[in-house]
Amino acid sequence: MSQVEHHQSGVGYWRDLEQLAETPAVEEMMAHEFPGYTPGSMLSAGGASRRRFLKLMGASMAMAGLTLTGCRRWPKEHLAPYSTNPAGRMPGVPEQYATAWEFGGVAQPLLVTSYDGRPIKIEGNPSHPGSWTVKGKLGSADAFAQATVLEMYDPDRSREFLDRSTDKVKVWHWEGFSEKAGEHFGKMKGSGAGFAILSEATTSPSVLDMKKRLLAAFPQAKWYEYEPLSRDAEMEGSKRAFGKPVRSVLHLDKASAVVLFDADLLGTHPAHVRYAGDWAERRRSADHGEMNRVYIAETCFSITGTVADVRLPVHPGRIDALVRALAKRVGVAGVSGDEKLSKDEEAFVDAAASDLKGAGGAGVVSVGPAASVEAVALSHAINQQLGAVGKCVTLIDEPAGDRSSHFAAIAELVKQMTAGKVDTLLILGGNPAYDAPADLDFANALKSVKASIRLGLYDDETSKLCKWHIPRAHYLESWGDARAWDGSVGIVQPLILPLFGGKSVIEVLAMIAGDKVTAGDQIVRRTWKEQFIKGGDFERTWRRVLEAGVLENSASAPIQATAKAGGGGEAGNGAAATSEPSKGAFYLKFEPDSHVHDGRFANNAWLQETPDSLTKVVWDNAAMISVKDAQDLEIKTGDVLKLAANGRWMEIAAYVMPGQPIGVIGLPLGYGRTSAGSIGEKLGFNTYNLRASTTPYVIAGAQVAKTGDTYTLCLTALHHLIDKVGMDGRQERIGGKGESGRLVREATFAEFKKDSKSPHKGFEGAARLQLFKPPHTFNDTHAWGMTIDLNTCIGCNACAVACQAENNVPVVGKDQVLMHRMMAWLRIDRYFKGDAADPQIDVIHQPMMCQHCENAPCEQVCPVGATMHDTEGLNTMVYNRCVGTRYCSNNCPYKVRRFNYFDWHAKPPRNKTGVLYPGLPDQQQNDVDKIRRMQFNPEVTVRMRGVMEKCTYCTHRIARAKINTRNAGTDVKDGDIITACQQACPTQAITFGNLNEKTAAVVGLQRLDRAYDVLGDLDTRPRTRYLAKLRNPVGGGAGASSSPGEHTRMNATVGSESESVG
Amino acid sequence: MTQIAINAEIDNTSDDPRERELLVLGGRDFTSVTAAVANVAERKTTLGWKIAFAIAVFWLGILGACIGYLFTTGVGVWGTNQPVGWAFPIVNFVFWVGIGHAGTLISAILFLFRQNWRTGINRFAEAMTIFAVVCAGLFPGIHVGRPWLAYWLFPLPNQMDMWPQFRSPLLWDVFAVGTYATVSLVFWYVGMIPDLATLRDRATSRVKQILYGIFAVGWNGSCRHWHRYERAYLLLAALATPLVLSVHSVVSFDFATSQLPGWHTTIFPPYFVAGAIYGGFAMVLNLAIPARQYFGLKDIITIRHIENCAKIMLATGMIVAYSYGTEFWTAWYSGSLYEQFTFWNRAFGWYGWSFWVMIFCNAIAPQILWSKRMRTNLVVVFICATFANIGMWFERFVIIVTSLSRDFLPSSWWLFKPTIIDILMLIGSFGLFFTLFLLFCRFLPVVAMAEVKTVMPQAHAHPEEQDEHSGDEFRSDYRPDEHFRPQEKH
């Protein structure tokens, strides 16, 4: 039963005998108030024109007014108040439930805040090592996971069972469908010939259990698994190295030297939350005289690349050679061949090998998903040789490792389909019609399948081609379970009944398999009873698991495995791969997109409007091309390129990317959706058009040409290559490569050890100039303050999305971003440092939000006193009082104030500015979509148009903590108040607390020598202080201040610097 | 004094201190001055006026439609963004407030300084002031995010005991502009009473008699009336004089007291006042040159008036140009990275073109007015005044938009692009201005008849003292009306 469409099941009152008889036809009629009336499809068929909309609206109004339908009375439902309160339940008090979200076959442990039965906020599960940043207290979830709450409330999600087996789309319902399915599958029982199932990647024990049962019922059925972004190479590589699929779990908190090859451990790796936290621990220890060093050789700029100490941009053909060269230098047996390396590569490998060997087992090598199987296998051999296994690497059995590679699977399935051997295809999730490799032409093959059934969140590209569509219940609406990266099993528990009456994977499988247990929770309980909670009191353990979200000590046991010499078999001489690309030919590298991943989040407006960490592009994707290549081909950002490879071609806008390896074009996947919903359709460029099943990540020998057209890319910050005056002005403030900048301070670790104030050298003149004693100190009992550690910030956007979700921050849409009216209270400023053409350009991320200045420039210029200081140092914003002069924003040197130019919550994000959407003043509550409204955090005002807003330091969280502690008769202690951004940060770069509490973490951090005020010379006296970034280049950065472009850090002599690795 | 042979070609622009040049030409006497001025209001509505009025009202309608759109949809219909929170509306506001300076300056300051030539142009210059302030007052009210609550800027007693925030320059603006508008209106109206009485007396229709009669508040030209009137006028002039300086100083505080590089500078008050007078006189010239032609007032608004205005433009234009230089010097001398960048960016960054438009219009173009031949050439002066108006609009654009578009953190730098609504509302504000101005020209005395008569030689005829010439005219404290006897007028 859904909450929104209340289907009456089981007939209490009946209108005629047929209804009492419950024949399917009548049931179908009954399920809908107006049979045949499907507003969604009526509007979308042939495009939702205004004319059509008005026609329908006019007709409905006429019907309502002229006939008696408007006066019809449906049976009243009576709501009873809580006469007996469920135990522990207090209306209006938010509750938190632990759950998990399976993303690409790996569980992300989560903690969901629910407000009166509505999940409104997603955070990391602090009881799970996969997400905790402070065990038992603080959990982090990434931007995607946090944004899934918006996905759940997406009004575009499919709500109906659709039957497309005839020309006319029929709206169906679960009961009717299951009856029909029972008939269809009943005939196949016992054989299942011609029955294929295509699933997303999954390690869920319950799904795997249901799979087993299904295959038992249909022995000849085939189960395929496909995920467009998979970690196949890793699995295949480990098979080659160990003879069986093995997963390596890294412990970066124990690693002092980390060498990565195209492995974005901190950004896109399934365990990146854990890895980022562990990495940060080794960065923070710089204050105690120890620091790790991260090397990365990569083919596209990644988040990990931005914070690596040594970054070598290379084209994909070089990765194998580099891994081999490293293997040779660390002494892996069985590596043959002498690699020809360039000067930079030589320096990189030498330094990395030296650090790894010097680390004494505290060094680790990892290879990314786009690399070759050989490189992965070799990385295992290197780790083993280093003695890292057991120290910073734990090997576990790959869960669900018995599958073939995803691309082989989908190719095989298409082969079967085309050969006519598949009569019935069940597609569980995914979106293969959109994201299957282009050479397979999955969409065409799908058309030939007689009975195709699709379970999907949206009526998307795949569903449109299937005969049947079943709305899928969101993971926040359904029962399930999943395995985290470390192998531990966790529970997926629903926070709400399915809003639109969807079904989960296990429920659909149970129905088809004819399982007698059909309810999701019963299926999960059965699995757990059989597999995990065998002895003891099941109910008690089950409750504990529900509470914690994870079964204690269920992480996979480390296994003993020995990598074969040379990574298993000949590592290959790689002659073809290592060759330089021929002139004019480019490598194409497919990347997950930071907004939509593989395309699945296309309809998620939060993610669409969260700027990419590096490009600051929103609502779009673009081809990353290096500065050098762009100069050679006279390409500017926004020029449309024609890319051709393997007989296919596509057009895409270019983004000139500093730090991009020469000869490599980075292509983010997931855009150009055609049936994604009202938010995500017709955005960006579909790069799947070039992807082939044989070369899913890298295509060599692509041709690039300018078409002459230009495309306006939607950016939230100016592109790196702005006019000369601007570039010079920025350089003055940010500093060049290796230099500390006025706004973003940094030093090398070696300099910092010598002089802990070295990041501020040259900026001492920017001391606070105070002619008189400040009249107010704003430290009445509490003095709230924050620190942001630039040293551990990786620019991952988790804080930005957390802020958006917590504070009801609206989305403005592409056209409004082009007018620079983003509403994000917390933005992450990304600065490139140094010469744009230098491939080893430096990057720094600086989260920027309201600094809560004690001497706030915004406050004194507001004519109506809408922004004032409170006694504890908060720069408060009184929305009700604001008339919107925008003077405060003009006078804010940090430009962190955000203005509601329109009624953003009511404005459809894709609606153009020119379109009139008038509303009466201050009547927003009538304009916002009813479903969308359910997600709002009731503790935070939803701002109306015409008012200014900004970061409040999560003032509602402060108030809640104060109320709680007052009730308990104590005072707020350090750690009682966690701001949303702080909570989400996987690296604990953000710390908040009471500056009056001497032992508070924030006090200690603000007193560090690294701490500084951004624009402190304006005497704004900000309460947020920044901690300077430290870099740990090879050679201690001795030559770092000399001219850029000489790669001085790389060329520094190797051998003596390993002692600077902590 | 012998009757001077007067002809239309007479040159009254020489500045020989021994000779007092005529301010009214064409051999006009009191009657013909009255006739010439009153005729503008009394004659039948001309086709030219109707066409001009139709155009002005059309644009006023556009302005109204834009405001309706703005109210129902949101202030986002303008091109403002973050960081450029103020753009066209505030540029227009400061521009119109600036225009509003010339009128009161001519009426009040020149009155106190005994500049008799002001009488020919003061009436419509004051009218221009009022209408410009109306245009100016419109923009701050509607540029705010919730315009229906803009009245919160006024210190209105209320049950919540909420008062405006007195540290904010925007609030000072409310007071400064409000006071200025009120005093200017009163000053204008008080000065107009004798002339309204003249129109009342000459009125031929009952409706006109009643309406002019109401506004003439019973003026009968008695000695006592004249006495009270002149005292009141003098007091109002004294009251209005500091306001001329204060209003734009306070408007400049909006910028000067903030800490944005390019705004945060102490030179703004004098610099803004000089700019406002420069722009205001330019607007006076832009209106006077066609008006004297069209309404047949060449004898009253003579070349000498035009030339004097041109001289003021030259002087204030030089002050403005000097200020531009000073700003750059200060930025360099401050040693502040942000200040230096802002001014460098202003001249050579994104909006460099607007800076150079400003420099050309405000600093270079007025230099031509050094030449008397050019000053007395109506076409040249008109073009020069037009440049000044364009230049002064761009000055505000340069100050507001370029400073905001690139401030402290490079991450928030962004461009401002006007939307169609921005442009329509700018033109629409001219529609509002000209609608009001055309109505004024049609129904009210465009020249201060009574005052003009006081500076005519006829007002100083001393037949009984002809042989013993007093030489009063050459006294430094000479006032043309010191021997003024009202009864002689009739």
mmCIF file with all atom_site columns, C-alpha atoms in Angstrom, chain A residues 539-602:
data_model
loop_
_atom_site.group_PDB
_atom_site.id
_atom_site.type_symbol
_atom_site.label_atom_id
_atom_site.label_alt_id
_atom_site.label_comp_id
_atom_site.label_asym_id
_atom_site.label_entity_id
_atom_site.label_seq_id
_atom_site.pdbx_PDB_ins_code
_atom_site.Cartn_x
_atom_site.Cartn_y
_atom_site.Cartn_z
_atom_site.occupancy
_atom_site.B_iso_or_equiv
_atom_site.pdbx_formal_charge
_atom_site.auth_seq_id
_atom_site.auth_comp_id
_atom_site.auth_asym_id
_atom_site.auth_atom_id
_atom_site.pdbx_PDB_model_num
ATOM 1  C CA . GLU A 1 539 ? 14.917 -11.407 17.965  1.00 0.00 ? 539 GLU A CA 1
ATOM 2  C CA . ARG A 1 540 ? 17.412 -9.862  20.342  1.00 0.00 ? 540 ARG A CA 1
ATOM 3  C CA . THR A 1 541 ? 20.290 -9.988  17.915  1.00 0.00 ? 541 THR A CA 1
ATOM 4  C CA . TRP A 1 542 ? 18.039 -8.825  15.120  1.00 0.00 ? 542 TRP A CA 1
ATOM 5  C CA . ARG A 1 543 ? 17.015 -5.777  17.126  1.00 0.00 ? 543 ARG A CA 1
ATOM 6  C CA . ARG A 1 544 ? 20.641 -5.000  17.880  1.00 0.00 ? 544 ARG A CA 1
ATOM 7  C CA . VAL A 1 545 ? 21.463 -5.249  14.193  1.00 0.00 ? 545 VAL A CA 1
ATOM 8  C CA . LEU A 1 546 ? 18.563 -2.956  13.340  1.00 0.00 ? 546 LEU A CA 1
ATOM 9  C CA . GLU A 1 547 ? 19.797 -0.448  15.867  1.00 0.00 ? 547 GLU A CA 1
ATOM 10 C CA . ALA A 1 548 ? 23.394 -0.492  14.735  1.00 0.00 ? 548 ALA A CA 1
ATOM 11 C CA . GLY A 1 549 ? 22.603 -1.137  11.088  1.00 0.00 ? 549 GLY A CA 1
ATOM 12 C CA . VAL A 1 550 ? 25.394 -3.667  10.935  1.00 0.00 ? 550 VAL A CA 1
ATOM 13 C CA . LEU A 1 551 ? 26.094 -7.097  12.325  1.00 0.00 ? 551 LEU A CA 1
ATOM 14 C CA . GLU A 1 552 ? 28.948 -6.837  14.753  1.00 0.00 ? 552 GLU A CA 1
ATOM 15 C CA . ASN A 1 553 ? 32.206 -8.468  13.762  1.00 0.00 ? 553 ASN A CA 1
ATOM 16 C CA . SER A 1 554 ? 30.824 -9.516  10.425  1.00 0.00 ? 554 SER A CA 1
ATOM 17 C CA . ALA A 1 555 ? 33.665 -8.057  8.408   1.00 0.00 ? 555 ALA A CA 1
ATOM 18 C CA . SER A 1 556 ? 35.197 -10.712 6.225   1.00 0.00 ? 556 SER A CA 1
ATOM 19 C CA . ALA A 1 557 ? 38.065 -12.528 7.811   1.00 0.00 ? 557 ALA A CA 1
ATOM 20 C CA . PRO A 1 558 ? 41.473 -11.718 6.343   1.00 0.00 ? 558 PRO A CA 1
ATOM 21 C CA . ILE A 1 559 ? 42.710 -14.471 4.130   1.00 0.00 ? 559 ILE A CA 1
ATOM 22 C CA . GLN A 1 560 ? 46.206 -15.639 3.498   1.00 0.00 ? 560 GLN A CA 1
ATOM 23 C CA . ALA A 1 561 ? 46.972 -15.460 -0.150  1.00 0.00 ? 561 ALA A CA 1
ATOM 24 C CA . THR A 1 562 ? 50.240 -15.290 -1.924  1.00 0.00 ? 562 THR A CA 1
ATOM 25 C CA . ALA A 1 563 ? 50.553 -13.378 -5.110  1.00 0.00 ? 563 ALA A CA 1
ATOM 26 C CA . LYS A 1 564 ? 52.209 -15.266 -7.871  1.00 0.00 ? 564 LYS A CA 1
ATOM 27 C CA . ALA A 1 565 ? 55.569 -14.100 -9.036  1.00 0.00 ? 565 ALA A CA 1
ATOM 28 C CA . GLY A 1 566 ? 55.367 -11.214 -11.440 1.00 0.00 ? 566 GLY A CA 1
ATOM 29 C CA . GLY A 1 567 ? 51.738 -10.778 -10.645 1.00 0.00 ? 567 GLY A CA 1
ATOM 30 C CA . GLY A 1 568 ? 50.761 -14.096 -12.095 1.00 0.00 ? 568 GLY A CA 1
ATOM 31 C CA . GLY A 1 569 ? 52.051 -15.035 -15.469 1.00 0.00 ? 569 GLY A CA 1
ATOM 32 C CA . GLU A 1 570 ? 53.953 -12.770 -17.722 1.00 0.00 ? 570 GLU A CA 1
ATOM 33 C CA . ALA A 1 571 ? 53.101 -9.181  -16.958 1.00 0.00 ? 571 ALA A CA 1
ATOM 34 C CA . GLY A 1 572 ? 53.261 -8.617  -20.646 1.00 0.00 ? 572 GLY A CA 1
ATOM 35 C CA . ASN A 1 573 ? 55.714 -6.431  -22.377 1.00 0.00 ? 573 ASN A CA 1
ATOM 36 C CA . GLY A 1 574 ? 52.882 -4.081  -23.171 1.00 0.00 ? 574 GLY A CA 1
ATOM 37 C CA . ALA A 1 575 ? 54.504 -2.970  -26.381 1.00 0.00 ? 575 ALA A CA 1
ATOM 38 C CA . ALA A 1 576 ? 51.275 -1.679  -27.837 1.00 0.00 ? 576 ALA A CA 1
ATOM 39 C CA . ALA A 1 577 ? 50.098 -0.040  -24.700 1.00 0.00 ? 577 ALA A CA 1
ATOM 40 C CA . THR A 1 578 ? 53.272 1.816   -23.902 1.00 0.00 ? 578 THR A CA 1
ATOM 41 C CA . SER A 1 579 ? 53.665 3.350   -27.308 1.00 0.00 ? 579 SER A CA 1
ATOM 42 C CA . GLU A 1 580 ? 53.151 7.045   -27.576 1.00 0.00 ? 580 GLU A CA 1
ATOM 43 C CA . PRO A 1 581 ? 49.890 8.025   -29.209 1.00 0.00 ? 581 PRO A CA 1
ATOM 44 C CA . SER A 1 582 ? 50.419 8.917   -32.818 1.00 0.00 ? 582 SER A CA 1
ATOM 45 C CA . LYS A 1 583 ? 50.204 12.554  -33.644 1.00 0.00 ? 583 LYS A CA 1
ATOM 46 C CA . GLY A 1 584 ? 46.668 13.881  -33.668 1.00 0.00 ? 584 GLY A CA 1
ATOM 47 C CA . ALA A 1 585 ? 45.304 10.773  -32.023 1.00 0.00 ? 585 ALA A CA 1
ATOM 48 C CA . PHE A 1 586 ? 43.966 11.013  -28.522 1.00 0.00 ? 586 PHE A CA 1
ATOM 49 C CA . TYR A 1 587 ? 43.193 8.663   -25.719 1.00 0.00 ? 587 TYR A CA 1
ATOM 50 C CA . LEU A 1 588 ? 39.605 8.879   -24.533 1.00 0.00 ? 588 LEU A CA 1
ATOM 51 C CA . LYS A 1 589 ? 39.191 8.136   -20.865 1.00 0.00 ? 589 LYS A CA 1
ATOM 52 C CA . PHE A 1 590 ? 35.707 7.476   -19.481 1.00 0.00 ? 590 PHE A CA 1
ATOM 53 C CA . GLU A 1 591 ? 35.144 8.720   -15.983 1.00 0.00 ? 591 GLU A CA 1
ATOM 54 C CA . PRO A 1 592 ? 32.317 8.602   -13.489 1.00 0.00 ? 592 PRO A CA 1
ATOM 55 C CA . ASP A 1 593 ? 30.667 11.968  -13.344 1.00 0.00 ? 593 ASP A CA 1
ATOM 56 C CA . SER A 1 594 ? 30.721 13.866  -10.091 1.00 0.00 ? 594 SER A CA 1
ATOM 57 C CA . HIS A 1 595 ? 27.074 14.858  -10.436 1.00 0.00 ? 595 HIS A CA 1
ATOM 58 C CA . VAL A 1 596 ? 25.272 11.872  -11.885 1.00 0.00 ? 596 VAL A CA 1
ATOM 59 C CA . HIS A 1 597 ? 27.864 9.089   -11.479 1.00 0.00 ? 597 HIS A CA 1
ATOM 60 C CA . ASP A 1 598 ? 26.896 6.770   -14.351 1.00 0.00 ? 598 ASP A CA 1
ATOM 61 C CA . GLY A 1 599 ? 23.694 8.661   -15.097 1.00 0.00 ? 599 GLY A CA 1
ATOM 62 C CA . ARG A 1 600 ? 21.541 7.261   -12.320 1.00 0.00 ? 600 ARG A CA 1
ATOM 63 C CA . PHE A 1 601 ? 21.372 10.575  -10.456 1.00 0.00 ? 601 PHE A CA 1
ATOM 64 C CA . ALA A 1 602 ? 20.407 12.601  -13.513 1.00 0.00 ? 602 ALA A CA 1
#
